[in-house]
Short mmCIF file of C-alpha atoms and ligand atoms in Angstrom, two decimals:
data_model
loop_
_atom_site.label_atom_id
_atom_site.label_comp_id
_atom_site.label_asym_id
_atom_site.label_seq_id
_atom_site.Cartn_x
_atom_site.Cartn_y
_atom_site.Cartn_z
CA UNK A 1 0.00 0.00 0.00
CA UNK A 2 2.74 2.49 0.64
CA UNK A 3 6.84 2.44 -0.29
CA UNK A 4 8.39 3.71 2.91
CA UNK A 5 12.45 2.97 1.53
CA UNK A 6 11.10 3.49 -2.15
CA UNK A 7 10.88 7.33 -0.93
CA UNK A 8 13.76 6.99 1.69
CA UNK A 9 16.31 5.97 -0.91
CA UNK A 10 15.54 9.46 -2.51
CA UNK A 11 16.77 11.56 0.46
CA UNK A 12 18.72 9.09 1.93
CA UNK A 13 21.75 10.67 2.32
CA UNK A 14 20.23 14.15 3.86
CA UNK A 15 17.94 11.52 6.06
CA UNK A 16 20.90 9.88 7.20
CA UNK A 17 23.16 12.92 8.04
CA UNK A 18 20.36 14.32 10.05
CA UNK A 19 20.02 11.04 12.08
CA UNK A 20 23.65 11.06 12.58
CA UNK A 21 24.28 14.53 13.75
CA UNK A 22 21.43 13.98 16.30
CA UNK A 23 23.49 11.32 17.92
CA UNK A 24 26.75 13.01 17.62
CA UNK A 25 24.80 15.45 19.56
CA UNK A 26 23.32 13.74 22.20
CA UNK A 27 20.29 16.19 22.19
CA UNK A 28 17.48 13.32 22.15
CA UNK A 29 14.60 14.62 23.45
CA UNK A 30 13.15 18.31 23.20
CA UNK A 31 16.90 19.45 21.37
CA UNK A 32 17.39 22.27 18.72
CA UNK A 33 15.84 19.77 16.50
CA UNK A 34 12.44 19.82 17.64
CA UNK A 35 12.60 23.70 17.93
CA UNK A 36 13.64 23.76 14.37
CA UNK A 37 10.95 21.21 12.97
CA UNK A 38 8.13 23.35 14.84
CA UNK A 39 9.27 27.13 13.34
CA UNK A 40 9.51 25.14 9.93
CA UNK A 41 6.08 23.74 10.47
CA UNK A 42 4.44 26.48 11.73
CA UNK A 43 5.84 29.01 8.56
CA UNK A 44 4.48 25.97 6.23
CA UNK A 45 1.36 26.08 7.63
CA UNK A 46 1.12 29.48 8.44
CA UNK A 47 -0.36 29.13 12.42
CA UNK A 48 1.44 30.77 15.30
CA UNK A 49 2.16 27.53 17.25
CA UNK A 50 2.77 24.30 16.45
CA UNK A 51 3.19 21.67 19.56
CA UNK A 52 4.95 18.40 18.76
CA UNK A 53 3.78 15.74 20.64
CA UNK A 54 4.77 11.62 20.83
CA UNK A 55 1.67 10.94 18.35
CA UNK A 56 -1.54 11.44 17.06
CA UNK A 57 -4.38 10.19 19.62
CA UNK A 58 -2.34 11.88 22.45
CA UNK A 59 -2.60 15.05 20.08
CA UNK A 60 -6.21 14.20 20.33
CA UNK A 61 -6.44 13.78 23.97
CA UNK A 62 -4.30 17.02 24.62
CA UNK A 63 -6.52 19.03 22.95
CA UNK A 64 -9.66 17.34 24.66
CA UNK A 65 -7.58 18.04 28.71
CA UNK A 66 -6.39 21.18 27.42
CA UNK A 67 -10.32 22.47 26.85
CA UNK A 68 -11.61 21.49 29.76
CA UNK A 69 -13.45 19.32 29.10
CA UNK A 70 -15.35 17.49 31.84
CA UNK A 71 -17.17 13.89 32.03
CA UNK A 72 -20.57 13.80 30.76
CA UNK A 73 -19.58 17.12 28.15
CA UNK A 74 -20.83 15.56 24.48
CA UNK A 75 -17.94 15.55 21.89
CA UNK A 76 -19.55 15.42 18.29
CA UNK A 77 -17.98 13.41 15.67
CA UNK A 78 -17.84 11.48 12.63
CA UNK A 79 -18.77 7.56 12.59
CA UNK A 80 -16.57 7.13 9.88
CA UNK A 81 -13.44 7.41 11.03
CA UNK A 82 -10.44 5.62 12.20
CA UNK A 83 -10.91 4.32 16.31
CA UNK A 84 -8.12 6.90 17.59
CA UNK A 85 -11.01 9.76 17.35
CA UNK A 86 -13.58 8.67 19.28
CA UNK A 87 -11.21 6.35 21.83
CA UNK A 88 -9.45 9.90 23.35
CA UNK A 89 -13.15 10.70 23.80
CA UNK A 90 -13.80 7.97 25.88
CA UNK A 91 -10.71 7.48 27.84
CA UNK A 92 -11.46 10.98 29.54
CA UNK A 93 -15.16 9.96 30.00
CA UNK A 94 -16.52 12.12 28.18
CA UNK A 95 -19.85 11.33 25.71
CA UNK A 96 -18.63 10.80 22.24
CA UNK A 97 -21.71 11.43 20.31
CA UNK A 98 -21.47 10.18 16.69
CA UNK A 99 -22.77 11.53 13.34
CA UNK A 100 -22.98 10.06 9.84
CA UNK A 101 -20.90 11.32 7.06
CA UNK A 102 -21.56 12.70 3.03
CA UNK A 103 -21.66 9.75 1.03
CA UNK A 104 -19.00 11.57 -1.98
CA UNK A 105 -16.39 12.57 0.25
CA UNK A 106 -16.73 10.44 3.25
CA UNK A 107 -16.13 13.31 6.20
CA UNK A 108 -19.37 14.98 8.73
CA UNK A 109 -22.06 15.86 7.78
CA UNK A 110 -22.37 18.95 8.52
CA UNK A 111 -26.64 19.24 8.85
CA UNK A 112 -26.58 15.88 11.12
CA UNK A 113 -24.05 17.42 12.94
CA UNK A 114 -26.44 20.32 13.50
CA UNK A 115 -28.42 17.68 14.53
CA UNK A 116 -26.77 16.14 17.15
CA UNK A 117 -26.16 19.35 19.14
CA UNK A 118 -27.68 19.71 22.42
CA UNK A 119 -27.32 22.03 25.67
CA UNK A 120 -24.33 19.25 27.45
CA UNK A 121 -22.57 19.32 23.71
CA UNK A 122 -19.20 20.98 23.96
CA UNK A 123 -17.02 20.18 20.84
CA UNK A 124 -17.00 18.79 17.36
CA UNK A 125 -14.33 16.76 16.30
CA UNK A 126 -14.67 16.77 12.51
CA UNK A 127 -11.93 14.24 10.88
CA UNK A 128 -10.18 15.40 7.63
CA UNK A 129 -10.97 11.87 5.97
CA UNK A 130 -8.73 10.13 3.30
CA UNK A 131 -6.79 13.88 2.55
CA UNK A 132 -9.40 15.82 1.66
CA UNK A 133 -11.24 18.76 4.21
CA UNK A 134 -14.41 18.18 6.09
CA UNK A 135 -16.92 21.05 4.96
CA UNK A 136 -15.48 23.46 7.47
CA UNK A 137 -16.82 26.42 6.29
CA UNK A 138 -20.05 25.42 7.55
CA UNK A 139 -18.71 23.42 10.19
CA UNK A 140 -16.95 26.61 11.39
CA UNK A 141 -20.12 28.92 11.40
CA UNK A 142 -22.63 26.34 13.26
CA UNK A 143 -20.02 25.84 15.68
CA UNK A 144 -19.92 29.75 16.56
CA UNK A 145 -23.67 30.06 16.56
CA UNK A 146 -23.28 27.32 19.45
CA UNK A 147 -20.02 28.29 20.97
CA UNK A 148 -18.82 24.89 20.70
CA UNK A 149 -14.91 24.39 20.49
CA UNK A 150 -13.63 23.01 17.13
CA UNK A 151 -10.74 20.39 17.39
CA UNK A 152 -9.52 18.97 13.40
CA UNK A 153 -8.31 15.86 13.19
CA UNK A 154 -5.97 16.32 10.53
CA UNK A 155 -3.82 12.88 10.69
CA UNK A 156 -4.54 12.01 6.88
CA UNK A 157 -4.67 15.46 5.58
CA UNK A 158 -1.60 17.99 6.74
CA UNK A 159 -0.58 20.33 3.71
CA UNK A 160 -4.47 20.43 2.29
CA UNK A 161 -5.68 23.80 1.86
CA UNK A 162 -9.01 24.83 2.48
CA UNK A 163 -10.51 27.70 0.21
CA UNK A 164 -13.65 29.42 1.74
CA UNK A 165 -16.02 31.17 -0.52
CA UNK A 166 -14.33 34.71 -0.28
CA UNK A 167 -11.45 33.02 -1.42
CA UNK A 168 -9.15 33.02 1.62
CA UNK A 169 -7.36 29.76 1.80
CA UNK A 170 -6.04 28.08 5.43
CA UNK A 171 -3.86 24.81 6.04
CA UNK A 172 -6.15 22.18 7.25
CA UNK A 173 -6.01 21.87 10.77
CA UNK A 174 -5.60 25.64 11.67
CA UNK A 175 -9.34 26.67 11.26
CA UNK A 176 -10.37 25.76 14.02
CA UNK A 177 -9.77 25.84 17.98
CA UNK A 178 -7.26 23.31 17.30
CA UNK A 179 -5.91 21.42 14.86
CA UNK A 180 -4.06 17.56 15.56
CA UNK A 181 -2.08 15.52 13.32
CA UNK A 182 -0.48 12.43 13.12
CA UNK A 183 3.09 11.97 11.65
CA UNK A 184 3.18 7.95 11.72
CA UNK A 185 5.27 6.51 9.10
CA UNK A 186 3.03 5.80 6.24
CA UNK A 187 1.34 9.47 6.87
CA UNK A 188 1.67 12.29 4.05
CA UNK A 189 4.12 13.58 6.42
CA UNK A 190 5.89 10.46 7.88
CA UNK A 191 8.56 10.28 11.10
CA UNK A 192 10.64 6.60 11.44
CA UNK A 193 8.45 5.83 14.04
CA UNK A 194 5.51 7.57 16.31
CA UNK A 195 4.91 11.71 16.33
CA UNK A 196 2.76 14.15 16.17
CA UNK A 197 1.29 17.93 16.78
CA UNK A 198 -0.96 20.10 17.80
CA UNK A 199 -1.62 23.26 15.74
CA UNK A 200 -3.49 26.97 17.33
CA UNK A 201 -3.53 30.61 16.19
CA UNK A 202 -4.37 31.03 20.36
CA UNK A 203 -1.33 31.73 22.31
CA UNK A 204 -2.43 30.56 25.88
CA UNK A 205 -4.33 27.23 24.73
CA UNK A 206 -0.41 26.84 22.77
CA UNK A 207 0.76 27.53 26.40
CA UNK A 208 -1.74 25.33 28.01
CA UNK A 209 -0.44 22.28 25.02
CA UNK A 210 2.74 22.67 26.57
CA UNK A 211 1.98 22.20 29.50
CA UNK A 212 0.31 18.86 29.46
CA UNK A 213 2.51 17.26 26.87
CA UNK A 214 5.36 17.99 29.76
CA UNK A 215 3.53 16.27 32.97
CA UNK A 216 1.55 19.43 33.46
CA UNK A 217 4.79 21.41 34.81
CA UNK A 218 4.47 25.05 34.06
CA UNK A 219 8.26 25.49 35.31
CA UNK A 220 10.69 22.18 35.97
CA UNK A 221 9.44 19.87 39.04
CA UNK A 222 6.08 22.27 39.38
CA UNK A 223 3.02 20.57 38.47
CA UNK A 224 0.11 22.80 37.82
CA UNK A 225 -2.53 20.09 36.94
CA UNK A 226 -2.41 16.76 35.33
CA UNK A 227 -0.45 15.76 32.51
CA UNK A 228 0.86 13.55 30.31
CA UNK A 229 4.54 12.56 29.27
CA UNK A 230 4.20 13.19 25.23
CA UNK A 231 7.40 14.02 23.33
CA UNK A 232 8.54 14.06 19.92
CA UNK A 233 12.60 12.91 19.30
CA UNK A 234 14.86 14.99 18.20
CA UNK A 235 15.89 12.07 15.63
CA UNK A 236 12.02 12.12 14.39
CA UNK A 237 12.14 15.98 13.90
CA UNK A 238 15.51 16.06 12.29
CA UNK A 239 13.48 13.45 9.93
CA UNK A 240 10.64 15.55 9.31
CA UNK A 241 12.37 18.74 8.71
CA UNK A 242 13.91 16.96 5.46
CA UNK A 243 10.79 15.52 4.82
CA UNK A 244 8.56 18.86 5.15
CA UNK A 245 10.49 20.39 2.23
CA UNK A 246 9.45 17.55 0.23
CA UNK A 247 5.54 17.52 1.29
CA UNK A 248 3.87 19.27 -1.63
CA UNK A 249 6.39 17.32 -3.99
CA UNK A 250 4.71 14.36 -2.43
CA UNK A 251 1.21 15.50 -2.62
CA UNK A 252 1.90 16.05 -6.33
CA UNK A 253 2.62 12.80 -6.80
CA UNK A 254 0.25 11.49 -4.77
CA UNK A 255 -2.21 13.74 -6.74
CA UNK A 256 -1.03 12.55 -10.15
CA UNK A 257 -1.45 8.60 -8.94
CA UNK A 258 -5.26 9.61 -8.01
CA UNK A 259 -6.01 11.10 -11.34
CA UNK A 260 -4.32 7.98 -13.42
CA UNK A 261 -6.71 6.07 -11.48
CA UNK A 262 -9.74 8.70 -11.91
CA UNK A 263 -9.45 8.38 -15.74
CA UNK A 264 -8.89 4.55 -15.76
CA UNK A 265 -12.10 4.18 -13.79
CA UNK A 266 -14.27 7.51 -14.22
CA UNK A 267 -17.44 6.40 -16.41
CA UNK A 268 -17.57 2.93 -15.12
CA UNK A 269 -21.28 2.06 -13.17
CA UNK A 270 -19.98 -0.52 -11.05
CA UNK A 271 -17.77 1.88 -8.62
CA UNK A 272 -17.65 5.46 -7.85
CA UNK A 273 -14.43 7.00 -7.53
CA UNK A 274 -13.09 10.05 -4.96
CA UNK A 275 -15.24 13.05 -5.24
CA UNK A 276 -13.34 16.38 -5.20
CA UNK A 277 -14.63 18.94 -3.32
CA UNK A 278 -13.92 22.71 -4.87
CA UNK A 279 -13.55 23.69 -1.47
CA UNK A 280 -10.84 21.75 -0.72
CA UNK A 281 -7.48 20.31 -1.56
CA UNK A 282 -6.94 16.95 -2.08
CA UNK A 283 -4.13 15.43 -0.60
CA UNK A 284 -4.95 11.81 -1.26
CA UNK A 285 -3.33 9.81 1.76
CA UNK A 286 -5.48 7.22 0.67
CA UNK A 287 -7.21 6.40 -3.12
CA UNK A 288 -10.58 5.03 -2.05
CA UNK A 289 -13.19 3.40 -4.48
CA UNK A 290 -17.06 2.25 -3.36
CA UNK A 291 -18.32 -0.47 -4.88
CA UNK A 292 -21.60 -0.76 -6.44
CA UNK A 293 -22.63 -3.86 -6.66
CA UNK A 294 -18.79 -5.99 -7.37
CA UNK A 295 -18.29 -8.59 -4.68
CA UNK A 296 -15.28 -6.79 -1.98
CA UNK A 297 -13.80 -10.01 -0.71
CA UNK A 298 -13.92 -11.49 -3.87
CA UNK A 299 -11.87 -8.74 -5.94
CA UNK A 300 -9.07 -8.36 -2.87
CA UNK A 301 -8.46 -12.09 -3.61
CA UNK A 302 -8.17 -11.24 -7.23
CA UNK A 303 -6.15 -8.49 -7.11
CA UNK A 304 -4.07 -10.69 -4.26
CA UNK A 305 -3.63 -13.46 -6.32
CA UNK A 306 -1.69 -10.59 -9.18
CA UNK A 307 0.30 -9.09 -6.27
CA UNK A 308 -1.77 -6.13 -6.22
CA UNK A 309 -2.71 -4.76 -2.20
CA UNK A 310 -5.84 -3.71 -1.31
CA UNK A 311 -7.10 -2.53 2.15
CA UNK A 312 -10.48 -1.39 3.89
CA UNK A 313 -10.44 1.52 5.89
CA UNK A 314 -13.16 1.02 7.29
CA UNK A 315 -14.70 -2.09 7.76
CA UNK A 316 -16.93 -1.72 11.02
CA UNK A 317 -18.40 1.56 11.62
CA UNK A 318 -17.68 3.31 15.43
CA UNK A 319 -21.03 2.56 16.67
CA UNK A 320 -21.23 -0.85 15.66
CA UNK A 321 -17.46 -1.50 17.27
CA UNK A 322 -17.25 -3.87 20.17
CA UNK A 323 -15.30 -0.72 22.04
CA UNK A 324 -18.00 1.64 21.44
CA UNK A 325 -21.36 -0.39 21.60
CA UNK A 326 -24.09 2.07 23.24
CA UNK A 327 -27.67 1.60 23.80
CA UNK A 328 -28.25 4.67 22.05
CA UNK A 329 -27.30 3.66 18.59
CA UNK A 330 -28.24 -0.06 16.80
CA UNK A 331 -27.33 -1.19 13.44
CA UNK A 332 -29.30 0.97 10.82
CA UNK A 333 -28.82 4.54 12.34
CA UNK A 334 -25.84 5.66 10.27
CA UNK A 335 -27.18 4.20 6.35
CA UNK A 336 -24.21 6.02 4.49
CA UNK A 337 -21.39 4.81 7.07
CA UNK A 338 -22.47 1.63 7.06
CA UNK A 339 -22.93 1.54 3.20
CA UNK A 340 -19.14 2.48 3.11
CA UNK A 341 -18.06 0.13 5.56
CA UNK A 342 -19.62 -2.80 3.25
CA UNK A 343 -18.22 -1.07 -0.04
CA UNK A 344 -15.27 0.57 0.14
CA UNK A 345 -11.39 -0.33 -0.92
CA UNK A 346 -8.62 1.26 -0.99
CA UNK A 347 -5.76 1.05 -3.70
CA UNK A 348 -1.85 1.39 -3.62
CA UNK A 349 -1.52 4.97 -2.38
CA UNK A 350 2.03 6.23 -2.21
CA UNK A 351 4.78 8.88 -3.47
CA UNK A 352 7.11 6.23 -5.38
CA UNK A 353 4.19 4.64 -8.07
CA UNK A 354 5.41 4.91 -11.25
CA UNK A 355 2.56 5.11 -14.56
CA UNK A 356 3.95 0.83 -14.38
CA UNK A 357 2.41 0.21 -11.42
CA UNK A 358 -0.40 2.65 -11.95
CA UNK A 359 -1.01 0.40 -15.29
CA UNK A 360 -1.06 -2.77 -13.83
CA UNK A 361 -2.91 -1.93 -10.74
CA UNK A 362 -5.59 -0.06 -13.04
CA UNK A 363 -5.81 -3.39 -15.43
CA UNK A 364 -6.42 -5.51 -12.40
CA UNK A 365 -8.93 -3.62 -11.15
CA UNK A 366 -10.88 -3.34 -14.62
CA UNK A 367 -10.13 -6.76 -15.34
CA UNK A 368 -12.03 -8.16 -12.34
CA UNK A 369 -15.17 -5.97 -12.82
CA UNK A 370 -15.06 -7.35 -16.15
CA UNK A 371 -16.06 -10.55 -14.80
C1 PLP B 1 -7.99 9.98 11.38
C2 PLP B 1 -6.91 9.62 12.36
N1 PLP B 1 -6.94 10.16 13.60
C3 PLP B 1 -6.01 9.88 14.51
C4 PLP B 1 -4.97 9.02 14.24
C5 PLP B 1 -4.01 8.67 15.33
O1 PLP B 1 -2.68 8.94 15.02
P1 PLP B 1 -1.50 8.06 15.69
O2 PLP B 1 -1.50 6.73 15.05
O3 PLP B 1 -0.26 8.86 15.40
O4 PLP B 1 -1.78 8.01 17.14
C6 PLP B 1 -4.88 8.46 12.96
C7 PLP B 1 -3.75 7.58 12.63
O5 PLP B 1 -3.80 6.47 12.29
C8 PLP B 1 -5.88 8.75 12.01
O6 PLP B 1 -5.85 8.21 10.78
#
């Protein structure tokens, strides 16, 4: 599905240097490094603070401690969506209350989401699905009109741009209160390992970030309130400061892989390929096809059997998860995230496919729906 030393091999040597000169350095955690890799990240994404952190749910779960959130509150999100979401909502007892998603582009809905909100509801967590934005425009303006606190969940989508309809354009992930992302390896923007950030325009919630990813300590050995112990190497941010330079290079090609599939399979009845939103970017972390009517088990086997990957992302929707079962929700309540969980797959998604692969994936997939 993805070609982690296919795109290593490319800036191995700079890769390699960096690692190198962290050791030489012995400045492993929270060194010049990390410093750097925020300042880069913020300028790149244009928000005043960036907060690395040791990965993507605990960016998640910072954000959720850092609001103030209390037990009981009612955090809004998508049912679509991969477990880490809804799990930090849990694990600090609050309600996660789900929602079900636009059947083209696979993130919240924003009228259910309207929906859903009630006098104990507190925040809205909508998920930047697959690389492509969540409507936030009108995500953005029924969350004011309800003073409810915004927190993107920008793992699969860092380096998308949002366009609202007076044309100004933002990074996904710093529209709202907060945004958090995920920098796991086979991410748009990938460490050697686990990482991740938290992104505001606000400078005390930045302050407040801080904080709890260091144990709560406003100064050294002086714990304010609870934390958590959530860094980010200095060999992972010496990684991603090479790879950052690289990131719209990547989502280029990433781009140019979706529309080689998009023409090989725009036209045909029996699947419906990405839609493209005008209002956002797409930054394509993952190439995702719905199936109408082709048998999903049948064609992973057959593309299997060529040495062609496929994957499903999703295949059981939050509210019918083990995890998350609730006596408010039954099988049935969600009709388009359920519909997606039975249809979707994924193809070979990556920065290194070359128009060969692209071919022979394309002819596999066409060559099975023939059948
Ligand atoms: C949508 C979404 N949210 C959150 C996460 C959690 O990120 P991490 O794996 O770095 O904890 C992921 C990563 O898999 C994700 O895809």
């Amino acid at each position: 599905m993805v070609d982690l030393l296919g795109q290593y091999e490319k800036i191995k040597p700079q890769i390699d240097k960096a690692v190198l000169d962290v050791i030489a350095s012995s400045a492993y955690i929270n060194g010049p490094e990390v410093k750097s890799f925020q300042a880069e990240l913020e300028a790149y994404l244009g928000v005043k603070h960036v907060i690395p952190c040791a990965n993507g749910t605990d960016a998640l779960q910072i954000a959720m401690m850092a609001l103030n959130l209390q037990p009981g509150d009612e955090v809004i999100t998508a049912d679509f969506t991969y477990a880490a979401t809804a799990e930090v909502i849990a694990l600090l007892k609050l309600t996660p209350v789900l929602v079900d998603v636009i059947p083209g582009t696979f993130t919240i809905d924003p009228v259910a989401f309207e929906k859903a909100i009630n006098k104990n509801t507190k925040a809205v967590v909508p998920v930047h699905l697959f690389g492509q934005c969540a409507e936030m425009e009108k995500i953005m303006e029924i969350a004011n009109r309800h003073k409810l606190f915004v927190i993107e969940d920008t793992a699969q989508a860092i380096g998308a741009d949002y366009i609202f309809s007076n044309g100004t354009k933002k990074k996904a992930g710093t529209i709202g209160t907060v945004g958090c992302t995920s920098f796991f390896p086979s991410k748009n923007l990938g460490c050697f390992g686990d990482g991740g950030a938290l992104f505001t325009n606000d400078d005390a919630l930045a302050a407040k970030f801080r904080m709890i990813t260091n144990h709560g300590q406003s100064v050294l050995y002086y714990h304010d309130e609870v934390g958590v112990n959530s860094r980010l190497d200095s060999i992972q941010a010496a990684i991603l400061r090479i790879k950052l330079r690289h990131l719209d290079e990547y989502a280029n090609a990433r781009n140019k892989a979706a529309a080689y599939y998009d023409k090989a399979f725009s036209g045909n009845a029996k699947l419906q390929i990405p839609v493209r939103e005008p209002q956002s970017d797409h930054v394509f972390h993952q190439y995702t096809l719905v199936l109408n009517g082709p048998d999903r088990n049948a064609m992973r086997e057959f593309l299997s059997a060529q040495g062609i990957p496929a994957m499903i992302y999703y295949p059981i929707p939050l509210h019918l998860q083990k995890a998350y079962t609730d006596p408010r929700y039954k099988e049935g309540d969600f009709p388009v995230t359920e519909h997606l969980c039975r249809n979707v797959i994924s193809l070979p998604m990556h920065t290194e496919l070359t128009d060969a692969d692209l071919e022979r994936i394309s002819n596999g997939v066409l060559e099975f729906l023939k059948q």
